[in-house]
Short mmCIF file of C-alpha atoms in Angstrom, two decimals:
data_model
loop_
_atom_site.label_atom_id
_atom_site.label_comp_id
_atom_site.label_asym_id
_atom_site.label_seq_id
_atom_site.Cartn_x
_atom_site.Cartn_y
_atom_site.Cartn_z
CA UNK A 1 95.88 -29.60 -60.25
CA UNK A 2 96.69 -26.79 -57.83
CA UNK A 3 92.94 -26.18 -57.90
CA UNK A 4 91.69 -29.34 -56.56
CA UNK A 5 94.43 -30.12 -54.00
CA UNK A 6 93.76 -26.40 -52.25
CA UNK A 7 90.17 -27.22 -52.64
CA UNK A 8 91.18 -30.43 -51.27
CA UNK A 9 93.15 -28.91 -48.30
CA UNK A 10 90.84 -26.49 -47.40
CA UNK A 11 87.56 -28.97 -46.72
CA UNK A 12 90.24 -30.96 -44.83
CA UNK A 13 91.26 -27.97 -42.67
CA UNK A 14 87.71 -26.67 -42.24
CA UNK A 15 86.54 -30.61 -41.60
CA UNK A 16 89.07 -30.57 -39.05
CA UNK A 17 87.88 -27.30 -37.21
CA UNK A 18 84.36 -27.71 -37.42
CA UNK A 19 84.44 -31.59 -35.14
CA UNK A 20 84.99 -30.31 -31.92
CA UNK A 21 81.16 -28.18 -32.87
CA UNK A 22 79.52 -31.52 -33.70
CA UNK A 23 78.57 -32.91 -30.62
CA UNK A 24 77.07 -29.34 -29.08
CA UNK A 25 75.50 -29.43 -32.51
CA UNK A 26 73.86 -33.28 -32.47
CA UNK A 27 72.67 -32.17 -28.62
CA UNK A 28 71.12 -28.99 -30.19
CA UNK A 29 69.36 -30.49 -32.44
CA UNK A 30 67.83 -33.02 -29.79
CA UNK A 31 66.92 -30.71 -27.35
CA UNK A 32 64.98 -28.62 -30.51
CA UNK A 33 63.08 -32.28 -31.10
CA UNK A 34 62.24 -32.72 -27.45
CA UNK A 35 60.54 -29.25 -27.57
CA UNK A 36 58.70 -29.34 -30.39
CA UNK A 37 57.44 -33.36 -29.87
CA UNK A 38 55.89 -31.73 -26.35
CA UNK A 39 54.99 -28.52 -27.87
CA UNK A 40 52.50 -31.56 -30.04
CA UNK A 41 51.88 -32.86 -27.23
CA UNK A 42 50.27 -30.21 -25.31
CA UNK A 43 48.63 -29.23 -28.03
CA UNK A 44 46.82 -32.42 -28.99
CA UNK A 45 43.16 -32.30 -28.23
CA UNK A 46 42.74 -36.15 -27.27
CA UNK A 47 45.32 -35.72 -24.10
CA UNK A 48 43.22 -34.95 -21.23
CA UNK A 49 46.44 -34.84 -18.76
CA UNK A 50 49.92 -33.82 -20.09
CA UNK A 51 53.38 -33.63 -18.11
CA UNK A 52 55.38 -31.19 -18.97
CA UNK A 53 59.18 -32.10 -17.92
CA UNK A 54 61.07 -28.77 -17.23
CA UNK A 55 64.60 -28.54 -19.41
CA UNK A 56 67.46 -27.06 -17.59
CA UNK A 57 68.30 -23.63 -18.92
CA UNK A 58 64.62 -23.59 -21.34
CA UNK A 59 62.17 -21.32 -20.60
CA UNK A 60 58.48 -22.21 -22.62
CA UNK A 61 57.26 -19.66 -24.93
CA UNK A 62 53.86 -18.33 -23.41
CA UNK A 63 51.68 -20.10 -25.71
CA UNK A 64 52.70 -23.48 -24.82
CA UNK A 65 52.60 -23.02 -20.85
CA UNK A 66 49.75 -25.37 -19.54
CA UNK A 67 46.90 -23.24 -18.23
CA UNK A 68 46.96 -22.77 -14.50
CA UNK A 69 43.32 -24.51 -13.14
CA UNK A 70 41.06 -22.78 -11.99
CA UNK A 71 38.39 -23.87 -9.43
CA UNK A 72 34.97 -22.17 -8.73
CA UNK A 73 34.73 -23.48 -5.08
CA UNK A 74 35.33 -20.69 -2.91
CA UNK A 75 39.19 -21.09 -0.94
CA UNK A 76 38.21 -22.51 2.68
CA UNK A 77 39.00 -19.81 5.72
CA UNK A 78 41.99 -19.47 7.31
CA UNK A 79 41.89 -19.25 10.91
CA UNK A 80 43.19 -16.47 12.75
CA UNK A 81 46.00 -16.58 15.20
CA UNK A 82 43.22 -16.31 18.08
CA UNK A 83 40.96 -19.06 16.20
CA UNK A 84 38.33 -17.34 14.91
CA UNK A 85 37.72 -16.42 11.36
CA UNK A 86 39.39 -13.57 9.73
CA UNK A 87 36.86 -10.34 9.12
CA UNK A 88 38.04 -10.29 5.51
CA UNK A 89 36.44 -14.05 4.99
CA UNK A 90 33.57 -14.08 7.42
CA UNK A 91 30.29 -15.11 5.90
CA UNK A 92 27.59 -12.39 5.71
CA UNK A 93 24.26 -13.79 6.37
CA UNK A 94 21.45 -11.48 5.18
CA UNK A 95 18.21 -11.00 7.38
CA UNK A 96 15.38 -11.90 5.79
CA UNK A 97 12.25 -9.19 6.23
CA UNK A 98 9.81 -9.93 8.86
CA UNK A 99 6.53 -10.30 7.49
CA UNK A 100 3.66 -9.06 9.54
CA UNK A 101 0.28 -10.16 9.34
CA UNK A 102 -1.70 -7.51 6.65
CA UNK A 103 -4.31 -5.92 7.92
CA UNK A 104 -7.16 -6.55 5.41
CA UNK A 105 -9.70 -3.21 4.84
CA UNK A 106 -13.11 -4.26 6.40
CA UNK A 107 -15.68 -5.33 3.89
CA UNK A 108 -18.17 -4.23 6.27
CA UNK A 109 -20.14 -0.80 5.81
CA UNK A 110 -19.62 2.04 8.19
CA UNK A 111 -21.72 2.26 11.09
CA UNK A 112 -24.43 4.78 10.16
CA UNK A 113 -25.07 6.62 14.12
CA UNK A 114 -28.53 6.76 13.99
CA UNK A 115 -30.56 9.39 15.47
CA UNK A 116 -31.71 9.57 18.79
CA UNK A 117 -35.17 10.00 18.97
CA UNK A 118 -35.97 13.34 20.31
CA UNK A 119 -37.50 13.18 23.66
CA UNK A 120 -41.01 13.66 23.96
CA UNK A 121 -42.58 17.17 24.47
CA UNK A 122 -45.97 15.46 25.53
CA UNK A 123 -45.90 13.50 28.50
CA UNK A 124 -48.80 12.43 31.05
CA UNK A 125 -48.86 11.54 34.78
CA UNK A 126 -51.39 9.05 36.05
CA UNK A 127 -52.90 9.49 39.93
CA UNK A 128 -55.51 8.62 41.60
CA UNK A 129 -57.81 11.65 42.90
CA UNK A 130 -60.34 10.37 45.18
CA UNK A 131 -61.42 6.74 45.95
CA UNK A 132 -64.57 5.74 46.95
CA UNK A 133 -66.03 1.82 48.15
CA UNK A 134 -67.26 1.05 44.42
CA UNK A 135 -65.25 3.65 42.26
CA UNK A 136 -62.81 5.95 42.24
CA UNK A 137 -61.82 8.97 40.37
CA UNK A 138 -58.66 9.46 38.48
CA UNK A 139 -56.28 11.86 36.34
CA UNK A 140 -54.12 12.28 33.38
CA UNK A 141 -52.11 15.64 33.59
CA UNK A 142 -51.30 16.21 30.08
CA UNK A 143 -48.23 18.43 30.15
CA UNK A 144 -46.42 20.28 27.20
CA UNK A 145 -42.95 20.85 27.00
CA UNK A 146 -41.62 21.76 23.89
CA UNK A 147 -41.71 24.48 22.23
CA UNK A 148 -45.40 24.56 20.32
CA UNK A 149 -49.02 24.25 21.08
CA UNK A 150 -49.46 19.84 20.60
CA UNK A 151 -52.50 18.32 20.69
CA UNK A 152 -52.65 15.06 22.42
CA UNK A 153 -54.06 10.96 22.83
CA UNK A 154 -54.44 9.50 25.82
CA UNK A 155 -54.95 5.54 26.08
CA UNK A 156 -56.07 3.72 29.32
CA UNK A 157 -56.59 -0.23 29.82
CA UNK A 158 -57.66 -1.43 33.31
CA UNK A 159 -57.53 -4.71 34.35
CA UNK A 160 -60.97 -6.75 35.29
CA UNK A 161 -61.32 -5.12 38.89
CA UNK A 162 -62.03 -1.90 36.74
CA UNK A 163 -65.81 -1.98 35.60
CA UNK A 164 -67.35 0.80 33.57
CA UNK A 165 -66.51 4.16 33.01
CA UNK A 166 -69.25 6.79 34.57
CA UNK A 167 -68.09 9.82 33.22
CA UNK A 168 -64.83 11.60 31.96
CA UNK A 169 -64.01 15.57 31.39
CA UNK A 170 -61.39 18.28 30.55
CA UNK A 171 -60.89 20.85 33.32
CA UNK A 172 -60.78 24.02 32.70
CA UNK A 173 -60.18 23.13 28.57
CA UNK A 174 -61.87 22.48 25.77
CA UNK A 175 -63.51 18.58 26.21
CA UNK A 176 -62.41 15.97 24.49
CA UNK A 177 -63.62 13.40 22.31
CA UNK A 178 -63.57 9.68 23.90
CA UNK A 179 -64.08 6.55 21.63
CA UNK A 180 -63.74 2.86 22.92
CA UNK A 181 -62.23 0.03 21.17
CA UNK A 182 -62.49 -3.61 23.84
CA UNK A 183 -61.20 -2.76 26.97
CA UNK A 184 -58.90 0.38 25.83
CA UNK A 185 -59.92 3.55 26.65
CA UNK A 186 -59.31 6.54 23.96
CA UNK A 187 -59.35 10.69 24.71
CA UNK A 188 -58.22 12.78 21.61
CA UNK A 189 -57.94 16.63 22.55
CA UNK A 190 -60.33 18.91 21.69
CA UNK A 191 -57.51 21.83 21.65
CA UNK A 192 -53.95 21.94 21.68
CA UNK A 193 -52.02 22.45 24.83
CA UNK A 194 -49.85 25.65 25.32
CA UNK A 195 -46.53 26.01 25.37
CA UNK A 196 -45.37 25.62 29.03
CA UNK A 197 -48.93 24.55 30.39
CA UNK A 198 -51.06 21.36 30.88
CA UNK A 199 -54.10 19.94 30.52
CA UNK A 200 -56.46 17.78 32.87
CA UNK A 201 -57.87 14.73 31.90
CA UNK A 202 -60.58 13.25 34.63
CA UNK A 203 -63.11 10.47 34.81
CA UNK A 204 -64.65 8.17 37.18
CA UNK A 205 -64.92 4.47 36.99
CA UNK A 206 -66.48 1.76 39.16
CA UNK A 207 -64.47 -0.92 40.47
CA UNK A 208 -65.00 -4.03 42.90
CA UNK A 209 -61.41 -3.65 44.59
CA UNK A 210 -59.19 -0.89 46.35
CA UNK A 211 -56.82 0.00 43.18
CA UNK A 212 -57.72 1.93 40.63
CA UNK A 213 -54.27 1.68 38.75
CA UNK A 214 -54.23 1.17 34.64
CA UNK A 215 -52.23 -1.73 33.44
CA UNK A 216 -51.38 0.44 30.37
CA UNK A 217 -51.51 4.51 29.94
CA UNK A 218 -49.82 6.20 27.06
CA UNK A 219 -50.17 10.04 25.91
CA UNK A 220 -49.23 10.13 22.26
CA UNK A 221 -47.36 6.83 22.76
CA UNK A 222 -45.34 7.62 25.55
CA UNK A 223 -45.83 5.87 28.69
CA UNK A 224 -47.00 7.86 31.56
CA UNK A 225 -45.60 8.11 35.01
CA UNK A 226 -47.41 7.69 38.44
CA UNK A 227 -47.60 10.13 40.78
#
């Protein structure tokens, strides 16, 4: 009997001590049940937007503090005190390369100089020696300047006024050798001119006018000059 009334007593007593606890306890207990229902809450997958009401005197643990957001658009400028953008956040615009035209390598082949043609060492000089009423008689000076004996070709045409040739000669050389083909006149030397020297060429033609002039003489080619 002593037993039970002290146990008796004593849940009485520590009843009695333990009610003033109770209501800190019961509030406790509710503020551990508001946590953990938004701890669910934040952690549910089908919430797209959660709002997290801040407890006086509760500080979140770290893994259930919503994630700050993060944007990928670049923060707008701030303006200076003088208006213009700061030199921290000016944009930098690159310069694009200047393209210049290419120059394209020439398909064409290189100009090949050709070579001059070497100036003649034969040459002639047409005159006329001595007229007369119905003929006249003329010359070719054959003259050689290069730097070997050459023989020579000398061509004459006349025009109508010109009749028929009388004679022809060589002075003072070896004669030549004339052939005729239509109206052109042809003397082939008989012997090489000399370095330095000349040789010549004569004839005598009849004519029914004053001039005695060839519309064409040529010594090995070249055109002769007048004199």
């Amino acid at each position: 009997m002593r037993k039970t009334a002290f146990r008796e007593g004593g849940f009485r007593e520590g009843l009695e001590e333990s009610l003033p606890w109770l209501p800190i306890i019961v509030a406790v207990g509710l503020l551990l049940f508001m946590v953990l229902a938004t701890g669910f809450r934040l952690l549910s997958p089908d919430r797209d937007d959660v709002i997290v009401e801040a407890v006086p005197g509760f500080t979140l643990p770290a893994p259930l503090r919503p994630a700050a957001v993060t944007s990928s658009a670049a923060p707008a400028p701030a303006p200076s005190a003088t208006g213009s953008l700061s030199p921290a956040v000016r944009p930098s615009f690159s310069r694009l390369p200047v393209r210049t035209p290419s120059t394209r390598p020439s398909t064409r082949p290189p100009a090949v100089a050709r070579p001059s043609s070497p100036a003649p060492t034969v040459t002639g000089t047409y005159r006329v020696m001595a007229p007369y009423d119905r003929e006249f008689i003329g010359e070719v000076l054959v003259t050689n300047s290069g730097a070997a004996p050459a023989d020579w070709v000398v061509e004459l045409i006349f025009p109508d006024e010109v009749g028929e040739l009388r004679t022809s000669w060589v002075e003072s050389a070896p004669q030549a050798t004339l052939s005729r083909s239509g109206d052109r006149y042809i003397w082939r030397s008989g012997a090489p001119v000399a370095v330095g020297s000349s040789a010549p060429l004569r004839f005598q033609y009849a004519h029914t006018g004053t001039g005695g002039r060839p519309s064409s003489c040529t010594v090995n080619g070249t055109p002769c000059s007048f004199g």
